[in-house]
XYZ file of C-alpha atoms in Angstrom:
654
model
C 48.838 139.136 86.601
C 47.689 135.730 86.724
C 47.267 133.530 90.057
C 48.644 129.918 90.382
C 46.989 128.231 92.903
C 49.322 126.240 95.086
C 48.683 123.167 97.157
C 49.315 123.517 100.432
C 48.478 120.054 101.412
C 51.961 118.616 102.018
C 52.286 121.221 105.072
C 49.569 120.048 107.168
C 50.548 116.218 107.808
C 54.232 117.090 107.960
C 54.746 113.520 107.755
C 58.152 113.185 105.225
C 58.669 116.980 105.253
C 59.351 116.787 109.120
C 61.694 113.981 108.928
C 63.929 115.367 106.235
C 63.935 118.722 108.081
C 64.781 116.845 111.239
C 67.553 115.223 109.617
C 68.964 118.541 108.307
C 68.992 120.094 111.978
C 70.552 116.796 113.620
C 73.073 116.331 111.239
C 75.853 117.332 113.840
C 74.019 115.341 116.702
C 74.959 111.834 118.136
C 73.081 109.015 116.444
C 70.945 108.512 119.653
C 69.358 111.807 119.372
C 68.298 110.719 116.011
C 66.916 107.644 116.818
C 65.064 109.290 120.036
C 63.332 112.008 117.333
C 62.161 109.328 114.785
C 60.466 107.211 118.078
C 58.966 110.778 119.048
C 57.913 111.633 115.371
C 55.912 108.078 115.516
C 53.801 108.836 118.715
C 53.219 112.303 117.596
C 51.527 111.135 113.862
C 49.591 108.659 116.109
C 48.212 111.200 118.161
C 47.682 113.587 115.220
C 45.460 111.339 113.839
C 43.346 110.976 117.029
C 43.315 114.582 117.240
C 42.459 115.609 113.961
C 39.724 112.860 113.943
C 37.741 114.468 116.695
C 38.313 118.093 115.281
C 36.293 116.627 112.419
C 33.728 115.453 114.414
C 33.441 118.648 115.669
C 33.528 120.387 112.458
C 30.568 118.153 111.647
C 28.363 118.810 114.514
C 28.702 122.429 114.513
C 28.572 123.070 110.495
C 25.067 123.930 111.322
C 25.278 126.281 114.021
C 27.975 128.496 111.967
C 26.116 128.781 108.883
C 22.984 129.843 110.934
C 25.437 132.477 112.778
C 26.332 134.128 109.406
C 29.867 133.613 109.660
C 30.589 136.904 111.536
C 34.252 135.695 113.185
C 36.422 136.072 110.617
C 39.054 133.371 112.101
C 35.910 131.094 111.988
C 35.247 132.266 108.191
C 38.829 131.750 107.328
C 39.162 128.165 108.598
C 35.738 127.188 107.993
C 35.313 125.747 111.311
C 32.074 126.355 113.673
C 32.114 128.409 116.703
C 30.430 126.459 118.650
C 31.508 122.588 119.454
C 29.927 120.486 121.316
C 32.113 118.335 123.971
C 34.376 115.686 122.433
C 34.472 112.169 124.183
C 37.547 111.626 125.854
C 39.055 115.117 125.514
C 40.324 116.990 128.161
C 39.573 120.336 128.940
C 43.463 121.727 127.894
C 43.011 120.210 124.781
C 39.496 121.900 123.855
C 41.149 124.985 124.511
C 44.017 124.723 122.404
C 41.859 123.303 119.741
C 39.485 126.614 120.191
C 42.227 128.554 119.647
C 44.035 127.092 116.437
C 40.536 126.770 114.987
C 40.030 130.861 115.463
C 43.279 131.603 114.287
C 45.061 132.534 117.466
C 48.051 130.546 117.193
C 50.258 132.414 119.359
C 47.910 131.626 122.615
C 47.827 128.228 121.222
C 51.506 128.039 121.581
C 51.668 128.783 125.139
C 49.057 126.216 125.924
C 50.432 123.079 124.174
C 53.737 124.557 125.792
C 52.309 124.576 129.120
C 50.664 120.747 128.566
C 54.236 119.419 127.021
C 55.494 120.582 130.561
C 52.438 119.686 132.843
C 53.857 116.197 133.500
C 50.317 115.045 131.906
C 51.336 114.750 128.331
C 52.888 110.970 128.969
C 51.131 110.191 125.274
C 52.707 113.114 123.361
C 49.571 114.636 122.843
C 51.573 118.181 122.631
C 53.658 116.709 119.487
C 50.379 115.968 117.841
C 49.122 119.377 118.622
C 52.143 121.086 117.621
C 51.835 119.625 114.099
C 48.221 120.526 113.945
C 49.065 124.077 114.980
C 51.709 124.062 111.929
C 49.436 122.844 109.563
C 46.876 125.409 110.528
C 49.307 128.539 110.216
C 50.621 127.078 106.706
C 47.046 127.454 105.590
C 46.717 131.196 106.721
C 49.700 131.572 104.858
C 48.801 130.103 101.872
C 45.635 131.917 102.238
C 46.857 135.310 102.574
C 49.173 134.926 99.407
C 46.517 133.583 97.032
C 43.455 135.873 98.220
C 43.208 139.284 99.379
C 45.980 139.361 102.166
C 43.961 142.285 104.534
C 41.376 139.882 105.889
C 44.041 137.295 106.930
C 45.730 139.628 108.454
C 45.176 139.015 111.955
C 45.889 135.215 111.761
C 48.921 136.203 109.971
C 50.305 138.375 112.634
C 49.609 135.456 114.923
C 51.957 133.206 112.856
C 54.771 135.876 113.188
C 54.308 136.288 116.968
C 54.544 132.021 116.993
C 57.816 132.006 115.202
C 58.811 135.053 117.587
C 57.650 132.358 120.332
C 59.376 129.816 119.182
C 62.502 131.446 119.032
C 62.377 133.027 122.413
C 61.763 129.276 123.565
C 64.531 127.928 121.988
C 66.612 130.303 123.467
C 65.188 130.186 126.780
C 65.836 126.045 126.451
C 69.582 126.338 124.910
C 70.143 128.667 128.079
C 69.103 126.236 130.697
C 70.128 122.606 131.511
C 68.209 121.041 128.665
C 70.056 118.939 126.631
C 70.697 120.416 122.829
C 68.973 116.939 121.834
C 65.964 117.897 122.893
C 65.791 121.096 121.452
C 67.023 120.048 117.864
C 64.002 117.245 117.711
C 61.588 119.923 119.171
C 58.634 120.083 116.233
C 58.393 123.928 116.526
C 62.058 124.375 115.740
C 61.284 123.565 112.007
C 58.573 125.988 111.712
C 60.625 128.881 110.203
C 62.161 126.650 107.534
C 58.843 124.842 106.671
C 57.232 128.487 106.059
C 60.669 129.471 103.846
C 59.834 126.238 101.840
C 56.042 127.408 101.621
C 56.847 130.906 100.731
C 59.228 130.157 97.818
C 57.071 127.176 96.433
C 54.394 130.110 95.721
C 56.679 133.019 94.646
C 58.601 130.288 92.297
C 55.330 129.284 90.911
C 54.372 133.036 90.279
C 57.462 133.367 87.676
C 56.255 134.110 83.987
C 57.185 131.061 82.394
C 60.354 130.837 79.845
C 60.581 128.169 76.648
C 63.851 126.006 76.688
C 66.726 128.584 76.705
C 68.227 125.919 73.841
C 64.958 127.058 71.636
C 64.675 130.928 73.266
C 66.535 133.500 71.308
C 67.659 137.134 72.832
C 64.630 138.755 72.288
C 62.629 136.231 74.034
C 65.084 136.403 76.892
C 64.647 140.209 77.094
C 60.985 140.294 76.920
C 61.257 137.391 80.015
C 63.266 139.340 81.895
C 61.004 142.299 81.317
C 58.309 140.425 82.709
C 60.258 139.903 85.988
C 61.189 143.568 86.364
C 57.292 144.996 85.520
C 55.105 141.972 86.651
C 56.544 139.388 88.927
C 58.381 141.553 91.220
C 55.782 144.257 91.641
C 53.476 141.243 92.951
C 55.714 140.457 95.513
C 56.331 144.070 96.607
C 52.236 144.171 96.556
C 52.178 141.207 99.409
C 55.237 142.587 101.087
C 53.185 145.081 103.165
C 50.781 142.319 104.930
C 53.986 140.177 105.909
C 55.405 143.501 106.757
C 52.677 144.099 108.971
C 52.401 140.619 110.712
C 56.244 140.681 111.399
C 57.590 138.294 108.685
C 59.226 140.929 106.182
C 62.638 139.416 106.884
C 61.211 135.788 105.928
C 59.615 137.234 102.940
C 61.972 139.085 101.647
C 64.775 136.585 101.886
C 61.950 134.321 99.903
C 61.462 136.537 97.431
C 65.357 136.789 97.013
C 65.787 133.061 96.984
C 63.431 132.187 94.394
C 64.595 134.754 92.065
C 68.028 133.744 92.344
C 67.180 130.232 91.982
C 65.440 130.788 88.891
C 68.068 133.601 87.278
C 70.722 130.850 88.047
C 68.652 128.018 86.523
C 68.488 130.195 83.279
C 72.121 130.471 82.783
C 73.188 127.310 84.163
C 71.814 125.410 81.190
C 74.629 124.248 78.691
C 72.903 126.111 75.676
C 72.846 129.492 76.953
C 75.193 131.421 75.097
C 77.823 134.391 75.944
C 74.994 136.983 74.786
C 72.478 135.487 76.441
C 74.472 135.734 80.312
C 75.345 138.806 79.523
C 71.361 139.832 78.965
C 70.653 138.730 82.407
C 73.951 140.125 84.047
C 73.015 143.626 82.515
C 69.316 143.337 83.965
C 70.562 142.578 87.559
C 73.128 145.509 86.998
C 69.953 147.677 85.788
C 68.252 146.649 89.093
C 71.030 147.269 91.246
C 71.764 150.634 89.734
C 67.969 151.674 89.516
C 67.572 151.708 93.148
C 63.888 151.121 92.825
C 62.153 150.159 95.899
C 61.086 146.912 95.313
C 61.124 143.696 97.621
C 64.631 143.334 96.485
C 65.678 146.615 98.033
C 63.553 147.233 101.175
C 62.624 150.582 102.169
C 63.515 150.729 105.502
C 66.856 148.874 106.312
C 69.085 148.559 109.104
C 71.787 151.061 109.591
C 74.180 148.156 110.408
C 73.679 146.030 107.884
C 73.826 145.742 104.096
C 70.450 146.075 102.600
C 69.091 142.145 102.189
C 68.098 143.275 98.512
C 71.548 144.787 97.481
C 72.911 141.441 98.690
C 70.509 139.348 96.620
C 71.449 141.513 93.473
C 75.092 141.562 94.128
C 75.281 137.640 94.574
C 72.935 137.419 91.278
C 75.465 139.798 89.747
C 78.445 137.923 90.824
C 77.095 134.192 89.957
C 76.008 135.241 86.365
C 79.267 136.981 85.742
C 81.058 133.779 87.000
C 78.938 131.927 84.235
C 79.424 134.676 81.748
C 83.261 134.200 81.974
C 83.078 130.458 81.728
C 80.796 130.589 78.602
C 83.213 133.160 76.820
C 86.172 130.530 77.877
C 84.076 127.633 76.191
C 82.900 129.581 73.173
C 86.405 131.313 72.113
C 88.057 127.557 72.969
C 85.448 126.089 70.406
C 85.805 128.709 67.878
C 89.645 128.648 67.961
C 89.568 124.717 67.637
C 86.894 124.891 64.728
C 89.536 127.984 62.482
C 92.521 126.144 63.481
C 91.505 122.526 62.592
C 94.697 120.565 60.872
C 92.354 118.974 58.258
C 90.876 122.376 57.285
C 92.154 125.350 55.442
C 93.411 127.885 57.818
C 91.132 130.724 58.353
C 92.244 134.669 58.071
C 93.768 136.562 60.580
C 90.609 138.920 60.937
C 88.277 136.240 61.979
C 90.666 134.962 64.623
C 91.180 138.233 66.222
C 86.933 138.843 65.946
C 86.532 135.638 67.955
C 88.941 136.823 70.806
C 87.813 140.403 70.838
C 84.059 140.354 69.869
C 82.978 139.259 73.299
C 85.499 141.916 75.055
C 83.503 144.519 73.093
C 79.548 143.166 74.075
C 80.966 143.515 77.665
C 82.499 146.996 77.349
C 78.922 148.398 76.453
C 77.552 147.036 79.797
C 80.448 147.532 82.304
C 84.238 148.459 81.920
C 85.463 146.301 84.606
C 83.367 143.182 82.930
C 85.211 143.705 79.753
C 88.631 143.648 81.436
C 87.447 140.350 83.257
C 86.431 139.012 79.774
C 89.155 140.010 77.878
C 91.407 138.512 80.758
C 89.062 135.155 79.996
C 89.813 135.089 76.340
C 93.589 135.466 76.743
C 93.493 132.652 79.130
C 91.446 130.427 76.979
C 93.989 131.405 73.642
C 96.941 130.566 75.777
C 95.139 126.971 77.034
C 94.515 126.454 73.014
C 98.038 127.311 72.189
C 98.904 124.227 74.642
C 96.353 121.562 73.396
C 97.095 122.921 69.783
C 100.715 122.186 70.380
C 99.879 118.826 71.674
C 97.823 118.033 68.825
C 100.675 118.733 66.535
C 103.191 116.621 68.312
C 100.726 113.991 67.931
C 100.338 114.454 64.184
C 104.128 114.260 63.738
C 104.381 111.072 66.232
C 101.365 109.268 64.353
C 102.597 110.378 60.794
C 98.750 109.766 59.825
C 98.944 112.338 56.971
C 102.649 112.869 55.674
C 101.582 114.808 52.996
C 102.903 118.354 52.270
C 99.888 120.049 52.398
C 99.250 119.336 55.996
C 102.779 120.298 57.165
C 102.156 123.412 55.272
C 98.679 124.202 56.976
C 100.314 123.863 60.306
C 102.723 125.899 59.187
C 100.671 128.909 58.315
C 98.348 128.502 61.151
C 101.452 128.986 63.311
C 101.985 132.425 60.993
C 98.480 133.352 61.462
C 98.634 132.838 64.951
C 101.543 135.091 65.723
C 100.405 137.484 63.573
C 97.239 137.593 65.524
C 98.913 137.523 68.895
C 100.915 140.457 67.880
C 97.900 142.365 66.912
C 96.427 141.484 70.161
C 98.948 142.751 72.570
C 97.896 146.086 70.991
C 94.031 145.796 71.411
C 94.226 143.650 74.659
C 96.320 144.236 78.185
C 98.197 140.947 77.462
C 100.948 140.560 80.180
C 104.841 139.885 79.463
C 104.579 136.224 80.888
C 101.745 135.621 78.582
C 103.656 136.823 75.233
C 106.893 134.909 76.653
C 104.565 131.778 76.505
C 102.823 132.425 73.590
C 106.247 133.013 71.478
C 107.262 129.812 73.043
C 104.442 127.643 71.835
C 104.668 128.971 68.586
C 108.718 128.765 68.178
C 108.616 125.014 69.374
C 105.553 124.192 66.321
C 107.304 126.104 64.001
C 110.439 124.329 64.440
C 109.129 120.618 64.890
C 106.815 120.995 61.712
C 109.312 122.637 59.611
C 112.013 119.907 60.445
C 109.055 117.408 59.668
C 108.075 119.005 56.545
C 111.285 119.028 54.718
C 112.149 115.627 56.020
C 109.026 114.590 53.964
C 110.277 116.938 51.411
C 113.394 114.996 51.333
C 111.765 111.542 51.162
C 109.899 111.990 48.378
C 112.138 113.241 46.328
C 115.099 110.682 47.262
C 112.333 107.946 46.237
C 111.472 109.552 43.002
C 115.399 110.330 42.015
C 116.384 106.507 42.332
C 115.014 105.629 38.868
C 114.541 109.197 37.492
C 117.378 109.013 34.552
C 116.133 105.137 34.093
C 112.343 105.268 33.322
C 110.485 108.198 31.292
C 107.673 108.996 34.403
C 109.661 108.796 37.407
C 106.927 110.831 39.006
C 109.438 113.760 39.709
C 106.983 116.201 38.111
C 104.354 115.218 40.114
C 106.204 116.028 43.076
C 107.438 119.286 41.805
C 103.636 120.375 40.763
C 102.756 119.391 44.375
C 105.164 121.537 46.244
C 104.130 124.618 43.701
C 100.257 124.201 44.127
C 100.899 123.703 48.247
C 103.024 126.946 47.968
C 101.070 129.146 46.375
C 98.323 128.133 48.381
C 100.044 129.466 51.324
C 98.450 132.466 52.431
C 101.511 134.266 54.247
C 103.921 134.223 51.151
C 105.750 137.617 52.576
C 106.795 136.143 55.807
C 110.808 135.292 56.120
C 109.380 131.902 57.457
C 108.123 131.119 53.672
C 110.963 132.714 51.565
C 113.296 130.249 53.791
C 111.000 127.432 53.793
C 110.868 127.313 50.269
C 114.681 127.987 49.566
C 115.226 125.143 52.201
C 112.915 123.117 49.557
C 115.039 124.103 46.480
C 118.633 123.118 48.144
C 116.979 119.836 48.990
C 115.820 119.049 45.558
C 118.863 120.134 43.911
C 121.256 118.425 46.519
C 119.205 115.026 45.909
C 118.508 115.751 42.310
C 123.049 116.050 41.367
C 123.417 112.572 43.625
C 120.997 111.036 41.265
C 122.554 112.335 38.308
C 126.493 112.026 39.383
C 125.748 107.925 40.513
C 124.118 107.094 37.288
C 125.217 104.147 35.243
C 128.734 104.863 34.188
C 128.807 103.290 30.884
C 125.525 105.028 29.151
C 125.273 104.384 25.503
C 125.244 107.134 22.911
C 121.522 107.197 22.941
C 121.283 107.065 26.699
C 123.326 109.945 26.809
C 121.352 112.382 24.361
C 118.107 111.451 26.770
C 119.580 112.035 30.167
C 120.883 115.444 28.444
C 117.198 115.913 27.028
C 115.550 115.094 30.909
C 118.269 117.419 32.317
C 117.197 120.133 30.217
C 113.347 119.556 30.805
C 113.929 119.110 34.679
C 116.079 122.034 34.285
C 112.896 124.392 32.668
C 110.628 122.934 35.161
C 112.626 123.843 38.281
C 112.958 127.473 37.276
C 109.026 128.024 36.673
C 108.082 126.415 39.875
C 110.368 128.366 42.016
C 110.073 131.509 39.955
C 105.914 131.363 40.790
C 106.828 130.480 44.333
C 109.752 132.975 45.129
C 108.846 135.577 42.616
C 112.108 137.974 42.566
C 113.685 135.983 45.578
C 114.341 133.047 43.260
C 117.082 135.092 41.047
C 120.026 134.720 43.870
C 119.546 130.742 43.898
C 122.236 128.563 42.987
C 121.936 126.598 39.882
C 124.436 124.063 39.074
C 122.199 122.180 36.696
C 122.263 124.978 34.340
C 126.047 125.189 35.054
C 126.438 121.100 34.174
C 124.057 122.027 31.294
C 126.565 124.712 29.797
C 129.315 122.776 30.345
C 128.124 119.525 28.451
C 126.515 121.413 25.742
C 129.811 123.334 24.803
C 130.572 122.572 21.325
C 134.696 122.367 21.859
C 137.080 121.583 24.755
C 137.636 125.077 24.654
C 134.195 126.195 25.233
C 133.999 123.204 27.982
C 137.078 125.002 29.696
C 135.483 128.180 29.736
C 132.323 126.899 30.913
C 134.129 125.174 33.898
C 135.789 128.248 35.276
C 132.711 129.757 36.745
C 131.851 126.308 37.818
C 134.811 125.836 40.031
C 134.387 129.209 41.573
C 130.567 129.027 42.420
C 131.061 125.342 43.698
C 134.210 125.245 45.660
C 133.170 121.627 46.875
C 133.588 120.066 43.121
C 135.588 117.259 43.186
C 137.643 115.622 40.612
C 135.342 112.483 40.281
C 132.401 114.722 39.946
C 133.725 116.252 36.983
C 134.358 112.923 35.589
C 130.716 111.700 35.889
C 129.728 115.043 34.305
C 132.059 114.130 31.473
C 130.462 110.513 31.200
C 127.292 112.292 29.394
C 128.933 114.593 27.220
C 128.546 112.997 23.410
C 131.570 112.414 21.561
C 134.260 113.509 23.865
C 137.790 112.796 22.573
C 140.329 110.954 25.210
C 142.609 113.846 24.581
C 139.703 116.594 25.652
C 138.546 114.392 28.488
C 142.095 114.374 29.921
C 142.817 118.284 28.569
C 139.478 119.066 31.020
C 140.845 117.198 33.850
C 144.147 118.567 33.820
C 142.499 121.962 33.550
C 140.621 121.361 36.646
C 143.413 120.296 38.659
C 145.471 123.471 37.573
C 142.400 125.576 38.269
C 141.422 123.869 41.471
C 141.003 126.378 44.498
C 141.188 125.507 48.152
C 138.305 123.498 49.036
C 135.839 124.922 51.514
C 132.996 123.463 53.427
C 129.520 124.713 52.031
C 125.560 124.169 51.807
C 126.079 122.888 48.120
C 125.180 120.014 46.245
C 128.694 118.125 45.863
C 130.344 117.680 48.995
C 128.642 114.454 50.265
C 128.305 112.950 46.662
C 130.375 109.832 46.419
C 131.209 108.499 43.095
C 132.387 105.095 42.515
C 135.137 104.649 40.190
C 134.124 103.316 36.475
C 135.023 99.966 35.265
C 138.117 101.855 33.253
C 139.567 103.679 36.071
C 138.708 106.972 37.845
C 138.302 109.013 34.730
C 135.347 106.818 33.539
C 136.255 107.030 29.912
C 135.176 103.993 27.464
C 138.404 104.362 25.516
C 141.330 103.895 28.097
C-alpha cells in the first residue's frame, strides 16, 4: 500500500490551532474567561520561542557528540536530539530536566515536572505554558513517526503519549474536584491534547484513503472498485497499525478516528448532488455487508467491553443509517423528476408501463439488498407520487387560469394524463402497500383535475364552434370543417379510448356541435332566395356527412345511438310532396319533443317550392300531433326564432 506523508508542522507551534480549540472548549464560559485565556496564550507564545531557541542551541552543541555515540538511545535517535547538552545560559535546573525528558520521549515524566513548576510559585513568567506547548509538539511528532514508519521502534515514546493523556484526565478530574475555578480548567493547555491527537490521526487516515474520481464522472463499476479498495487495502492498513496504539493505551482514540475518517469519506461521497440512487444503494449494501460479515477489523475491535456496544458496530450502524437517509432522499428526487418529465403538459402522454416502472424499479433494486429497505423505498416513492399529484393539480389550475394554450389538444393531453395516472395508481395499489388515506387523496386529486379540465375543454369547444357557426351559412368556408378535423385528430390520438371518460367526452362534444349547428341553422336569414335555399341544403348535406364520419371514427359502434336532428331535417325538406313531409314530420315530433312551431317554420323556409297551402297544412299537422313538451338535453329548447317580415309563419306569400 502506498504511504502518504503528512505534514506534522502545524501541531508543533499550536498558535492558531490552540486558539481554535480553546474557543470550542470555552463556548459555555463567561467572556472574561475567554479574554484571560488569550492573555495566557500570548505569554506562552513568547516563552515558547525563548525555550525553543535555547533547545536549538543545545542541539547544535551536542550534535557532534551524538554522532560519535552512534545513536544507542532509541528516544535520542527518534527525536534526533543530542544526549549530552551543555548548560543553557539563564535556564534553571528544573527547565533543563523537563527539556531532557521531552528530548528522550519521556513525556509522562515531563508532565509531572511541568505541573510541579506550574504550581511551585516560581512560574511567574509563564514558562510552564511554553513547556506544555513544546511537550505537545514533541508528542505529535512521535505519533506522526509511529504512523508513517514502523511503529514498533516508537512504542515506548508512544506509550508515554498515552500515559500523558491519562495524566491530563486525572489532573483535570482533581482540579474540578477541588476549589479551582472552571475557567482555569478550560484554558489549561493539556486540556486540548486529546482533541489535537484526534485531529492528527484523522488527518493521517484521510490521506490514506484511496482516491476516487468525481462522483459526477464515476460510474457504478468505479464505485464498486473503490469500495473494494476500502475493504481490502485501507481498513487492513489501519488495522495493522492499531496494535501499536493498543499497547500504548490509545486504541479507543485510534478506533474513534478510524470511524470518523471512514464515515466522513462515505458521507462526502453520498452527499454529492450527482450521486444516483443506484450509487447510494451500493454504499448502503457495502456497509450492510461489513456489518453482517463480523470481520475483525478496527471497525469491530476484538475486545469490546461487555457494558457497551462495539464502537465498530456503532460506526457501521451510523454509516448505514446516514446512507439510508440519503438513499431515500435521492429516490424521492429521482421519482419526482421522472414523473414531472412523463406528465409534461406540453408533451405527448407516456405509457402506463413506463410510469409504473419509474415507481417500482427502485423498490425492486432495494429489495435485492434488504426487505426492510425495500419497504422504506416503496413508502418514499408513494409519498413522492402524492406530492407530484398535488403539484400537478396546481400546474393544471395555472394552465386553466392563464389559458396560455386554449387549444383542444393540450386539454385532451391533460385529461389523458389523468386517465393514465388513475390506471397507474390502481395497479400500484396491488403492487405496493398503499394506505387507504393515500388512496383517498389520489382519487380526490384526479377527480378534481378531471372535472376542471373537462369543463374547460367543453367550454373551449363551444366557443370555437359558436364562433365558426356565426357566418357558416353565409360563407363558402367558415372553418367548420377545420374544427371537425382538429377534433377528430385529437380524439384519435387519445390513448385511453376504451375508458368511460373518453366516450362520455366525445358524446358531450357531439351534443355541443349539434346544438350550435341547429342554433345557427334556425336563426339564419329568414328571406333566402331560391339559390340561397339550394346552397343551404347542399351545405347541410355536406356537413352531415362530415359529422357522421368524424364521430363514427372516434366512437365506433357507440356512435349509432347518437341523436341526429340534422338527418331528420334533411329528410323533411327533401321530401317530394306535402304528404311525404307529413310522414317525415312524425318521427321528428317523437324524437324531439322540444321542437316548437317557430322551429318548424324556420325549417320550412329552407324548403324550395313549398306552396302556401302545403305550408299551412304542415303547421296544422304539427299542432294536431304535438305531444306534451318535456325538457331534455336536445338542440331545440333554447333556440329562439324571431318572427319574419311576414309573420310567425315566415312564408313569402302571405
